PDB file of C-alpha atoms (C1' of nucleotides) in Angstrom:
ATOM      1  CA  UNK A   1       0.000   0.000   0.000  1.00  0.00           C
ATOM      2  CA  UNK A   2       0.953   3.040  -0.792  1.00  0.00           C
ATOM      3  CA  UNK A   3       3.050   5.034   2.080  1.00  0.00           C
ATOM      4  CA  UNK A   4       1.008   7.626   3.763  1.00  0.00           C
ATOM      5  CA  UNK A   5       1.781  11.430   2.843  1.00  0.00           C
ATOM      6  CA  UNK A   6       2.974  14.410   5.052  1.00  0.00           C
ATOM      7  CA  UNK A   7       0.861  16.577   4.326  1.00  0.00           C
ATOM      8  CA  UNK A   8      -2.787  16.940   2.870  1.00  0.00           C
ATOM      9  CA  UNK A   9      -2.706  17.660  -0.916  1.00  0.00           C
ATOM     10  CA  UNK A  10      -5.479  20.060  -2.236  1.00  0.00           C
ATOM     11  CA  UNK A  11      -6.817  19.511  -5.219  1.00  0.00           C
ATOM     12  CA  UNK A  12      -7.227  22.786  -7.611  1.00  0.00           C
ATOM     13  CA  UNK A  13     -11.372  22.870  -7.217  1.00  0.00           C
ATOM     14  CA  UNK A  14     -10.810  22.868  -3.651  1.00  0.00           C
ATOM     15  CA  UNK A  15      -8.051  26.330  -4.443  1.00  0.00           C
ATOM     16  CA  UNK A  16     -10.399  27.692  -6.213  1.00  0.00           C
ATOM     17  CA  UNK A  17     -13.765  27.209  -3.878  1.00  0.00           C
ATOM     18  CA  UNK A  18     -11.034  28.887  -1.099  1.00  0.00           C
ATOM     19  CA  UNK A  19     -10.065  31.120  -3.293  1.00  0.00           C
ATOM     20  CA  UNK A  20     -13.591  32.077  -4.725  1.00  0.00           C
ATOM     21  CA  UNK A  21     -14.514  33.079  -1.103  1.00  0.00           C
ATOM     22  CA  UNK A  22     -11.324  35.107  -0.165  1.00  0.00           C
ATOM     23  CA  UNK A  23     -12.572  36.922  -3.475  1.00  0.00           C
ATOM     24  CA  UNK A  24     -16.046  37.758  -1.707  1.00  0.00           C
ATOM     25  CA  UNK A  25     -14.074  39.481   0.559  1.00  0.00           C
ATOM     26  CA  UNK A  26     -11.559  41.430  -0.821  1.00  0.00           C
ATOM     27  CA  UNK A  27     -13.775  44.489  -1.543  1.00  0.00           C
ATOM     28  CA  UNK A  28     -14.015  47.604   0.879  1.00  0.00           C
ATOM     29  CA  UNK A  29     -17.980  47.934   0.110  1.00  0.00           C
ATOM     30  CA  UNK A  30     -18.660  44.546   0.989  1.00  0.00           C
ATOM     31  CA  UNK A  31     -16.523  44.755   4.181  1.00  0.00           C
ATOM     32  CA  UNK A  32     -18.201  47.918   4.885  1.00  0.00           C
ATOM     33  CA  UNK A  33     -21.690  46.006   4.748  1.00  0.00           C
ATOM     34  CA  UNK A  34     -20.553  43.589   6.910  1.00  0.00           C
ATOM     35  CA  UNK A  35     -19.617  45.875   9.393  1.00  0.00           C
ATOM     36  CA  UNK A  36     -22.543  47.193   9.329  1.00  0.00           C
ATOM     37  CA  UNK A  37     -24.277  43.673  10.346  1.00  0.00           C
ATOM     38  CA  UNK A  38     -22.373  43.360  13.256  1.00  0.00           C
ATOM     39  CA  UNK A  39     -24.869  44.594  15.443  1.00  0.00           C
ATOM     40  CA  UNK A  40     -27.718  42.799  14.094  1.00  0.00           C
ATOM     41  CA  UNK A  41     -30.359  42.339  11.163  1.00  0.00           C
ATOM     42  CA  UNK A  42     -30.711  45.375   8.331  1.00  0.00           C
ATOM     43  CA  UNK A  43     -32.775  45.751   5.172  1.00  0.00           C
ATOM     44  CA  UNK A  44     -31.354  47.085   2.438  1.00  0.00           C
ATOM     45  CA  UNK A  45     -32.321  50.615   2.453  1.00  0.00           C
ATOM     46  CA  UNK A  46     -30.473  51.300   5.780  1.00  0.00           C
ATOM     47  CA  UNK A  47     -27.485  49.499   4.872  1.00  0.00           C
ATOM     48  CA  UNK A  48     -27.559  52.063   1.718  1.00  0.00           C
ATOM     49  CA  UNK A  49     -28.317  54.888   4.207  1.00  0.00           C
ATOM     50  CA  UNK A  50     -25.240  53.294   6.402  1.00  0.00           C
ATOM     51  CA  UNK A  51     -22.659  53.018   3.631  1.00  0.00           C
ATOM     52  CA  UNK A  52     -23.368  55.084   1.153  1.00  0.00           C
ATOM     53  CA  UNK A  53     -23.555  52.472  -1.587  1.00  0.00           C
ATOM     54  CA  UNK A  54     -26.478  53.108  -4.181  1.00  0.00           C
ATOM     55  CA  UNK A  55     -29.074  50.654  -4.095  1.00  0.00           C
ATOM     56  CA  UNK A  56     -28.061  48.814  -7.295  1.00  0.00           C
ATOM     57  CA  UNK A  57     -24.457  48.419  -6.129  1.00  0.00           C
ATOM     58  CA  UNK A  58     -25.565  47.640  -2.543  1.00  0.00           C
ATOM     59  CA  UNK A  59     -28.092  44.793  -4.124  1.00  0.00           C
ATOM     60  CA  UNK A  60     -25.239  43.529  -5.933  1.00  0.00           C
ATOM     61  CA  UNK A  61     -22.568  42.708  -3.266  1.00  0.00           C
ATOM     62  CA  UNK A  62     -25.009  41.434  -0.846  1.00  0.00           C
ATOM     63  CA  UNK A  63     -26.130  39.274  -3.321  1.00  0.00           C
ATOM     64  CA  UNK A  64     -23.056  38.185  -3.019  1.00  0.00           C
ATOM     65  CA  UNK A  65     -22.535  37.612   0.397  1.00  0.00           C
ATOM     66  CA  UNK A  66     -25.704  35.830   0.646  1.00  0.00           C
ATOM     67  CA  UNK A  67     -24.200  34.250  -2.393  1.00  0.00           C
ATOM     68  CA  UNK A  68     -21.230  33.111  -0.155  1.00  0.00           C
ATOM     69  CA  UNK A  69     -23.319  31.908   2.288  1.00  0.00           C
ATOM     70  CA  UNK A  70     -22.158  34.587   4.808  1.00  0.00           C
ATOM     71  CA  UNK A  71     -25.064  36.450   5.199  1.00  0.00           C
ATOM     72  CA  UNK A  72     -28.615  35.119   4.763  1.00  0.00           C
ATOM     73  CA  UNK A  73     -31.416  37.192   3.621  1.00  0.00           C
ATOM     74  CA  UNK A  74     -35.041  36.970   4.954  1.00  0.00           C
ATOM     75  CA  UNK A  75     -37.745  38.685   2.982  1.00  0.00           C
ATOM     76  CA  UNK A  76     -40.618  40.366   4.534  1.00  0.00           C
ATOM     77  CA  UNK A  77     -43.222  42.081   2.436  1.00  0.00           C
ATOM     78  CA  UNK A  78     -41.508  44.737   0.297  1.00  0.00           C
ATOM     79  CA  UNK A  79     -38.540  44.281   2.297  1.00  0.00           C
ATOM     80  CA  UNK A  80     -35.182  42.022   2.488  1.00  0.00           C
ATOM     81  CA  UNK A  81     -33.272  42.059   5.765  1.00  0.00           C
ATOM     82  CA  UNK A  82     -29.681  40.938   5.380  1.00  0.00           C
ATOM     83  CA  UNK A  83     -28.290  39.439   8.707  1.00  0.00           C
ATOM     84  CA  UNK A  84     -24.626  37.080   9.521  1.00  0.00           C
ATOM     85  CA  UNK A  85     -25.273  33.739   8.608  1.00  0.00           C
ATOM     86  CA  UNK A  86     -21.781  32.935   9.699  1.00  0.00           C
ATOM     87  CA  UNK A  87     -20.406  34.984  12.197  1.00  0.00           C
ATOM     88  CA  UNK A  88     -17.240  32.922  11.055  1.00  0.00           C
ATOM     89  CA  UNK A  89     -16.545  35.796   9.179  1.00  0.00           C
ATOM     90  CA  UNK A  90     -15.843  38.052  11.573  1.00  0.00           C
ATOM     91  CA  UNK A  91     -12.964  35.768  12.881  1.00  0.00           C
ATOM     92  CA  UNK A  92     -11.878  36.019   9.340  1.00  0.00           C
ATOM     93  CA  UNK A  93     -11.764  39.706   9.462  1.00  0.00           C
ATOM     94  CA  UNK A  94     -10.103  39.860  13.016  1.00  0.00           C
ATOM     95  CA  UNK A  95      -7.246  37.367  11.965  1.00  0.00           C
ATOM     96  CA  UNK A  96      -6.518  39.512   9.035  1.00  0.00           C
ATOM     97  CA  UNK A  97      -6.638  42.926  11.066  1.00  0.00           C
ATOM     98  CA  UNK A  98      -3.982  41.137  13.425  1.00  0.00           C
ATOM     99  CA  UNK A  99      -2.133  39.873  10.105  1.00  0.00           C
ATOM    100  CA  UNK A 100      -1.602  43.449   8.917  1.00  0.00           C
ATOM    101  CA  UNK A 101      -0.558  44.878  12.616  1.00  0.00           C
ATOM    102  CA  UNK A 102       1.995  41.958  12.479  1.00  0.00           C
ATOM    103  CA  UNK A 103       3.077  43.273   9.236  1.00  0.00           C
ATOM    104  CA  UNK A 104       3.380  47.066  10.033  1.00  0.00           C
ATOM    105  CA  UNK A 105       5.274  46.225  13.076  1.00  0.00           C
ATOM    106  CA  UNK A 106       7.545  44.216  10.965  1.00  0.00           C
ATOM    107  CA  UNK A 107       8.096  47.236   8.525  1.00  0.00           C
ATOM    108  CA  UNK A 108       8.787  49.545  11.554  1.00  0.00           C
ATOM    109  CA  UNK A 109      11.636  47.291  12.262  1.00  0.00           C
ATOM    110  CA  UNK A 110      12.871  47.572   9.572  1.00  0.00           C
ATOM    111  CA  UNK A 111      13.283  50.712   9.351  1.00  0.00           C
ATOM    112  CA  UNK A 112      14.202  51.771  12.754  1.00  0.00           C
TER     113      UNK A 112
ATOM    114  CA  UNK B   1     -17.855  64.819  25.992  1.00  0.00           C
ATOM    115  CA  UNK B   2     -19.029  62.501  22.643  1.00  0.00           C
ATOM    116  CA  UNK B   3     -20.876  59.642  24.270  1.00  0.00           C
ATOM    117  CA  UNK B   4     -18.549  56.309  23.394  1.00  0.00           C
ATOM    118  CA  UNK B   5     -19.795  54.299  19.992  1.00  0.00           C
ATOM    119  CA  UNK B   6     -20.959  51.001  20.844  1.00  0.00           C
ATOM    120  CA  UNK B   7     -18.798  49.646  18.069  1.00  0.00           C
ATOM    121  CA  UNK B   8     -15.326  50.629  16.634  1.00  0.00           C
ATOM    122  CA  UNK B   9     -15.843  52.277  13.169  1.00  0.00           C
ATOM    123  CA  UNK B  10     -13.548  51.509   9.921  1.00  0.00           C
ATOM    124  CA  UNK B  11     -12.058  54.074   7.864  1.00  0.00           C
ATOM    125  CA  UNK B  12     -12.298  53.587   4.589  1.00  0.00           C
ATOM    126  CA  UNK B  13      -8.451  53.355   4.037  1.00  0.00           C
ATOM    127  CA  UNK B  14      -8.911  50.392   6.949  1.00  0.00           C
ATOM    128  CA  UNK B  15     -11.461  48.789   4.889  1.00  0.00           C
ATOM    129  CA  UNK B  16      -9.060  49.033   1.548  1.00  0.00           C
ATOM    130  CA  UNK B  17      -6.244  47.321   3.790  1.00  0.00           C
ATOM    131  CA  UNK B  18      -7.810  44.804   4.787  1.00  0.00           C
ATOM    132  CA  UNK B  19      -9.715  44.183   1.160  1.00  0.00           C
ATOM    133  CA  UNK B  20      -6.571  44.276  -0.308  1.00  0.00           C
ATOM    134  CA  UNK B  21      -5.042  42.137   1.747  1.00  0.00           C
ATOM    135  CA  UNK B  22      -7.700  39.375   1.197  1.00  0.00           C
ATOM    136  CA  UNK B  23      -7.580  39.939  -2.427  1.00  0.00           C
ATOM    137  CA  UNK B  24      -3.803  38.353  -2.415  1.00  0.00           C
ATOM    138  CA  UNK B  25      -5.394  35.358  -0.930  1.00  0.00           C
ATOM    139  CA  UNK B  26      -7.948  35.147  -3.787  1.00  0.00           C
ATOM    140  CA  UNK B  27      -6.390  33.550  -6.416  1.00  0.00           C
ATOM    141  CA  UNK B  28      -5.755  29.561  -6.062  1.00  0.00           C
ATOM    142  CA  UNK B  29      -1.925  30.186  -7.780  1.00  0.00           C
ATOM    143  CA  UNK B  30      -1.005  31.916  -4.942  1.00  0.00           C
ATOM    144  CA  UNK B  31      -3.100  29.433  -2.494  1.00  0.00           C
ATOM    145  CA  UNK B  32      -1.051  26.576  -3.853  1.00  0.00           C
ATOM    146  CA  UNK B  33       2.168  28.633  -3.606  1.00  0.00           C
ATOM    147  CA  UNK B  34       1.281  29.091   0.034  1.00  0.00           C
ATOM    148  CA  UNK B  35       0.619  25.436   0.454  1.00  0.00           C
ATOM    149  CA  UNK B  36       3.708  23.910  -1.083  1.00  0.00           C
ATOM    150  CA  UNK B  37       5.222  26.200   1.302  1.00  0.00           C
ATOM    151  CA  UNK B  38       3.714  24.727   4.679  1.00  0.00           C
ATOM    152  CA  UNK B  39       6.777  22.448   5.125  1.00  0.00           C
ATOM    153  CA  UNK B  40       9.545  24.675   4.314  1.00  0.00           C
ATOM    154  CA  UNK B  41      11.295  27.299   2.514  1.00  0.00           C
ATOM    155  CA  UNK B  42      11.842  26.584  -1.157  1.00  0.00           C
ATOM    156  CA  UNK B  43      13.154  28.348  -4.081  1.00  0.00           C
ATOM    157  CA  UNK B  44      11.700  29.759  -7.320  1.00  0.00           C
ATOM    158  CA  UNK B  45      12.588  26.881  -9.216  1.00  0.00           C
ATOM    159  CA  UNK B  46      11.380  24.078  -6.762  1.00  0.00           C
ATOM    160  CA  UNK B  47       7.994  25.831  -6.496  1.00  0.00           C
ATOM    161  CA  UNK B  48       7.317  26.158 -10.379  1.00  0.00           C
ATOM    162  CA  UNK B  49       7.997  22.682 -10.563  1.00  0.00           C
ATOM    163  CA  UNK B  50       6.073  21.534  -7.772  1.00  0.00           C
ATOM    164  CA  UNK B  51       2.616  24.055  -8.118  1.00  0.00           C
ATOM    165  CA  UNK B  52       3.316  23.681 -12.405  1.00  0.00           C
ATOM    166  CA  UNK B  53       3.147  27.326 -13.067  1.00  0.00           C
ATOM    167  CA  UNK B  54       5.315  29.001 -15.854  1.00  0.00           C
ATOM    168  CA  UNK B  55       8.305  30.716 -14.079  1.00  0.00           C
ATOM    169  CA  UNK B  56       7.370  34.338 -14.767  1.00  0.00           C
ATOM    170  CA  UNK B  57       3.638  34.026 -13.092  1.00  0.00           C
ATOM    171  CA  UNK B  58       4.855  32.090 -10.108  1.00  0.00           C
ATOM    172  CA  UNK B  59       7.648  35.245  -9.820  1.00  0.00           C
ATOM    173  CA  UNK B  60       4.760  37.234  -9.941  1.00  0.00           C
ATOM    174  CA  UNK B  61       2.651  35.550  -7.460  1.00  0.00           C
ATOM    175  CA  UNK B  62       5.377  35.266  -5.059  1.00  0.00           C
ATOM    176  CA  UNK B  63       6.185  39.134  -5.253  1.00  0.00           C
ATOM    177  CA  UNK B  64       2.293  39.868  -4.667  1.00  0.00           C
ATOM    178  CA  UNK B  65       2.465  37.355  -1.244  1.00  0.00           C
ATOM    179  CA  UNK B  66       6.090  39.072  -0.265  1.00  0.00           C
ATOM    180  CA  UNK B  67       4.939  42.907  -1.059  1.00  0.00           C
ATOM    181  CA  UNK B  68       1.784  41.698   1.037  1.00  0.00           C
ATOM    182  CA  UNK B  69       3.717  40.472   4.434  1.00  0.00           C
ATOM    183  CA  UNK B  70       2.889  36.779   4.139  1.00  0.00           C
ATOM    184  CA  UNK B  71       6.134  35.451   2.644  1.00  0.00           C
ATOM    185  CA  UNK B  72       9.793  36.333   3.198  1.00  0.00           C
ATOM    186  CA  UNK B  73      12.323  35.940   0.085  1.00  0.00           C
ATOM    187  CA  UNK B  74      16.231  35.445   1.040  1.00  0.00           C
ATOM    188  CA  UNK B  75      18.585  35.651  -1.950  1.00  0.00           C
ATOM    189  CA  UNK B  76      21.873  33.158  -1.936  1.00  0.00           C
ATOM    190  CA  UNK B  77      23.721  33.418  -4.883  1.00  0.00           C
ATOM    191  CA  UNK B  78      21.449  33.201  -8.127  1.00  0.00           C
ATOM    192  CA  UNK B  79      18.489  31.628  -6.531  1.00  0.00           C
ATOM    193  CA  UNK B  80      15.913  32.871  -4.148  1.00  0.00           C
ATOM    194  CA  UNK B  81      14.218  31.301  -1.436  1.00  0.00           C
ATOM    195  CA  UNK B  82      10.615  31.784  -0.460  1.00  0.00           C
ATOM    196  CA  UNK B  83       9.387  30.916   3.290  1.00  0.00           C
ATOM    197  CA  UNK B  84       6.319  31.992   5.170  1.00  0.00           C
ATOM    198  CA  UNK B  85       7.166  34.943   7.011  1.00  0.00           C
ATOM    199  CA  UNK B  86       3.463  35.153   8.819  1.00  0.00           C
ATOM    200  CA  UNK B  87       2.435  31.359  10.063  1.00  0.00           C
ATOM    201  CA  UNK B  88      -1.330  33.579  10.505  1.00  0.00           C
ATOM    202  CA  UNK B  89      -2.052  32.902   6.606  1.00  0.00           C
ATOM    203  CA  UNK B  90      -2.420  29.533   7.572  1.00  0.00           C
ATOM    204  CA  UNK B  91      -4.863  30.072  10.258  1.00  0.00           C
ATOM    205  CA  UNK B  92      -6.903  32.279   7.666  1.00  0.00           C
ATOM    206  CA  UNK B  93      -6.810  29.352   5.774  1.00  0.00           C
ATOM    207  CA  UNK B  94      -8.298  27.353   7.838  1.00  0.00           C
ATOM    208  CA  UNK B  95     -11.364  28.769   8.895  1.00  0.00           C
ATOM    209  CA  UNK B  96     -12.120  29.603   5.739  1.00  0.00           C
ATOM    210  CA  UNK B  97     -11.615  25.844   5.037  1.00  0.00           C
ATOM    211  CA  UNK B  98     -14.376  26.049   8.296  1.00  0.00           C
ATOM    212  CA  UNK B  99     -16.814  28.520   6.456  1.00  0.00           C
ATOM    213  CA  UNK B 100     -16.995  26.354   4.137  1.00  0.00           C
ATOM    214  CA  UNK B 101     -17.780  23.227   4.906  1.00  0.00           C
ATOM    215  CA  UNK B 102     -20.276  25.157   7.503  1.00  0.00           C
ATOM    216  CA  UNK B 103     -21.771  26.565   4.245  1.00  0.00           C
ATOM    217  CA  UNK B 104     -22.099  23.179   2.761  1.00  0.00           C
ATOM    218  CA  UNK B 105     -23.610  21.682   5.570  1.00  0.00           C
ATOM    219  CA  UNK B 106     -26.263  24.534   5.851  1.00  0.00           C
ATOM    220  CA  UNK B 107     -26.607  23.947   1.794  1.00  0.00           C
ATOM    221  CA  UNK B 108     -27.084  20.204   2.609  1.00  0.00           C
ATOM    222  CA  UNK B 109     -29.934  20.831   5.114  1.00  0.00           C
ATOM    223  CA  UNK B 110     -32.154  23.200   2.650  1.00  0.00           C
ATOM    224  CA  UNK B 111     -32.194  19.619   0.482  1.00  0.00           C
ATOM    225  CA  UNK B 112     -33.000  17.468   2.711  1.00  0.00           C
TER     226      UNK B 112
ATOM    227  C1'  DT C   1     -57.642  47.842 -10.738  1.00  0.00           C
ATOM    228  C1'  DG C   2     -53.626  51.418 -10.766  1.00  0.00           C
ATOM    229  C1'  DA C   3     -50.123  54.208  -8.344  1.00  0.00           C
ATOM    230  C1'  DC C   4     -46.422  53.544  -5.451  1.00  0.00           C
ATOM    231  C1'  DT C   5     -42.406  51.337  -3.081  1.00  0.00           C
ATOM    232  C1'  DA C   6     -38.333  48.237  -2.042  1.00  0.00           C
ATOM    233  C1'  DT C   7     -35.320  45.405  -4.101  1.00  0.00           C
ATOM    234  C1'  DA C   8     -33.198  42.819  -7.937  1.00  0.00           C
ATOM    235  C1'  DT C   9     -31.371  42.568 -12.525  1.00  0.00           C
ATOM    236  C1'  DT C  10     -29.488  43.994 -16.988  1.00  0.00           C
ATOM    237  C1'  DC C  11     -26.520  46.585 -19.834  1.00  0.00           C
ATOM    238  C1'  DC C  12     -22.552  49.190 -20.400  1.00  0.00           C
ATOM    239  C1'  DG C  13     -17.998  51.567 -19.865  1.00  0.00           C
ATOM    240  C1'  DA C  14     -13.768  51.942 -17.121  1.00  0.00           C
ATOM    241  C1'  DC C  15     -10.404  49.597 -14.986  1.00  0.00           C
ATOM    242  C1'  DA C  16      -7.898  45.582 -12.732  1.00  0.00           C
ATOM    243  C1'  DT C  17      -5.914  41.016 -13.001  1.00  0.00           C
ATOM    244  C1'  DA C  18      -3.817  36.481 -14.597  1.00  0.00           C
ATOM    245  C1'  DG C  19      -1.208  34.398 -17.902  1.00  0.00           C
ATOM    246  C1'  DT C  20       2.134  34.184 -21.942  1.00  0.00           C
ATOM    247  C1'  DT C  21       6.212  35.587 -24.451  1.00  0.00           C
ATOM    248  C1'  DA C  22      10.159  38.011 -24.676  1.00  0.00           C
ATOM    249  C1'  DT C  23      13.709  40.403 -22.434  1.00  0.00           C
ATOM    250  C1'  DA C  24      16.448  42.336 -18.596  1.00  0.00           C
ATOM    251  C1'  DT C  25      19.159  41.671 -14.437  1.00  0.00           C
ATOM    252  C1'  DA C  26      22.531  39.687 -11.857  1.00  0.00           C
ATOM    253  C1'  DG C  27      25.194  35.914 -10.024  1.00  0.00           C
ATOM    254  C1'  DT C  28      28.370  31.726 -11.231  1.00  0.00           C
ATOM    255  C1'  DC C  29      31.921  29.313 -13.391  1.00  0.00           C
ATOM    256  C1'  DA C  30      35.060  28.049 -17.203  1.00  0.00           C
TER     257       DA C  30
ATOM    258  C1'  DT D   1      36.420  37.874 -20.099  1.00  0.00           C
ATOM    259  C1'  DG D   2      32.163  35.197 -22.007  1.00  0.00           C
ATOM    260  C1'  DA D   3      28.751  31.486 -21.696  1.00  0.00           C
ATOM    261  C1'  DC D   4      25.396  30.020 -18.716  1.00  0.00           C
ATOM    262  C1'  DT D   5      21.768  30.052 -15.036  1.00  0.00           C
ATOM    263  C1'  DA D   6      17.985  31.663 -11.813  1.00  0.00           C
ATOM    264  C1'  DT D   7      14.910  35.061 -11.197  1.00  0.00           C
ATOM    265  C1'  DA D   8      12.531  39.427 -12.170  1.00  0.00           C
ATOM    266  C1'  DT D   9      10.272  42.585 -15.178  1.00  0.00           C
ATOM    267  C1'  DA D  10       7.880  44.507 -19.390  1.00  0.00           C
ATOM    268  C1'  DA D  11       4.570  44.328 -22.992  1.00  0.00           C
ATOM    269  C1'  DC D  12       0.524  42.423 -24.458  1.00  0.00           C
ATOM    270  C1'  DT D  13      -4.003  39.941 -24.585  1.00  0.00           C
ATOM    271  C1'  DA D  14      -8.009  38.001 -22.629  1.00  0.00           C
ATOM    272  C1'  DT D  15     -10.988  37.900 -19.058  1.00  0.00           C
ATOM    273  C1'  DG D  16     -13.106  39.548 -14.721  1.00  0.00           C
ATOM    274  C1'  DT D  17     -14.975  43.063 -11.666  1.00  0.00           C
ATOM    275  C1'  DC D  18     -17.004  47.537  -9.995  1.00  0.00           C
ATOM    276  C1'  DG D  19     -20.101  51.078 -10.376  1.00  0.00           C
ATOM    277  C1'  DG D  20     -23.819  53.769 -12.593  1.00  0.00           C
ATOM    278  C1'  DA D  21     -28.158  54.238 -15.239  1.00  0.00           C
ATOM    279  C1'  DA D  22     -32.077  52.239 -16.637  1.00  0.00           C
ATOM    280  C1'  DT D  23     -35.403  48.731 -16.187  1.00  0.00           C
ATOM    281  C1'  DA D  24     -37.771  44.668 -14.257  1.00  0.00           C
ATOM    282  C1'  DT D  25     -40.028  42.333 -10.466  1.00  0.00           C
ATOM    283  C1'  DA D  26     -43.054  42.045  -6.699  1.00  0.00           C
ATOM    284  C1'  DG D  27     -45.434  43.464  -2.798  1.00  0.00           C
ATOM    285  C1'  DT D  28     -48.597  47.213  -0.696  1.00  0.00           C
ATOM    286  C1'  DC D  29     -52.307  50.249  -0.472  1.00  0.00           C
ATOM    287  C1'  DA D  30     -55.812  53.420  -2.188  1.00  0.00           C
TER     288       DA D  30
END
DNA sequence: TGACTATATTCCGACATAGTTATATAGTCA
DNA sequence: TGACTATATAACTATGTCGGAATATAGTCA
């Protein structure tokens, strides 16, 4: 049989389903929607009042998210409310934030 | 005195940093760049012939995941050697692994 | 029913990105 | 020195993405 490998090999649809989702977000509107779902469940016209996105564009990239399967929309009449389906993300966004501090501090070095 | 905000707001130039920085992890080149170097630093040559990629885009790729912080490049001679300069893009990694096999489980639910 | 409203979608132009080919840079060795 | 090697960069093409304007879709209410 054959001998066991070190390490876990991923196969290129499994890149590119990781990748695909890094994608979703790596955009400052989207993050910026996000954020503004940290506190709880929004329809669409406040999160346009919040950000400042238009409507179309704000459609769009929470399509997206929902798309993603972090957020999860919930329609109620004329209205959709947009709310975390996987507060996952947020880790996500907190490792990164302590990614970049690690980086600047590494730059300061650097220089100093 | 301003009464505190219940929640710490992003600038937009945070936002961009942070987008930015998630773009670089968006692309599965540069995923399987980062993967072939979990056990070790490696040079130009052994990663283009491990990952497949023509030399000039895995260059490129490995500039965009130096410039960004993740990898560090050390130059002996006429070859230069790539290692993971911020063990955190693994963690990332990983719990987006987590998201989404949460988000296929969820998916897997609404069927059945 | 028809006017109105909230959201989604389509079309389009501007710009960014990934990959290829060719070339430049710089180190090694005879 | 000159031939050779490893890596980086430039130029180009094809494709993808963002945002805006206009329009479509549905739900509400008179």
């Amino acid at each position: 049989m054959p001998r066991k490998p070190k390490m876990k090999n991923l196969s290129p649809a499994a890149l590119d389903m990781i990748a695909a989702r890094f994608r979703v977000l790596s955009d400052p509107s989207r993050l910026a929607l996000l954020h503004a779902l940290m506190e709880g469940e929004r329809n669409v016209a406040q999160l346009v009042e919040h950000t400042g996105l238009s409507q179309a564009n704000a459609s769009k990239h929470l399509s997206q998210l929902a798309e993603a399967g972090f957020l999860a929309r919930r329609k109620d009449g004329l209205f959709t409310w947009y709310g975390v389906a996987d507060p996952g993300v947020f880790e996500l966004c907190d490792l990164m934030c302590g990614s970049i501090a690690r980086k600047l501090g590494r730059d300061l070095q650097e220089i100093a």
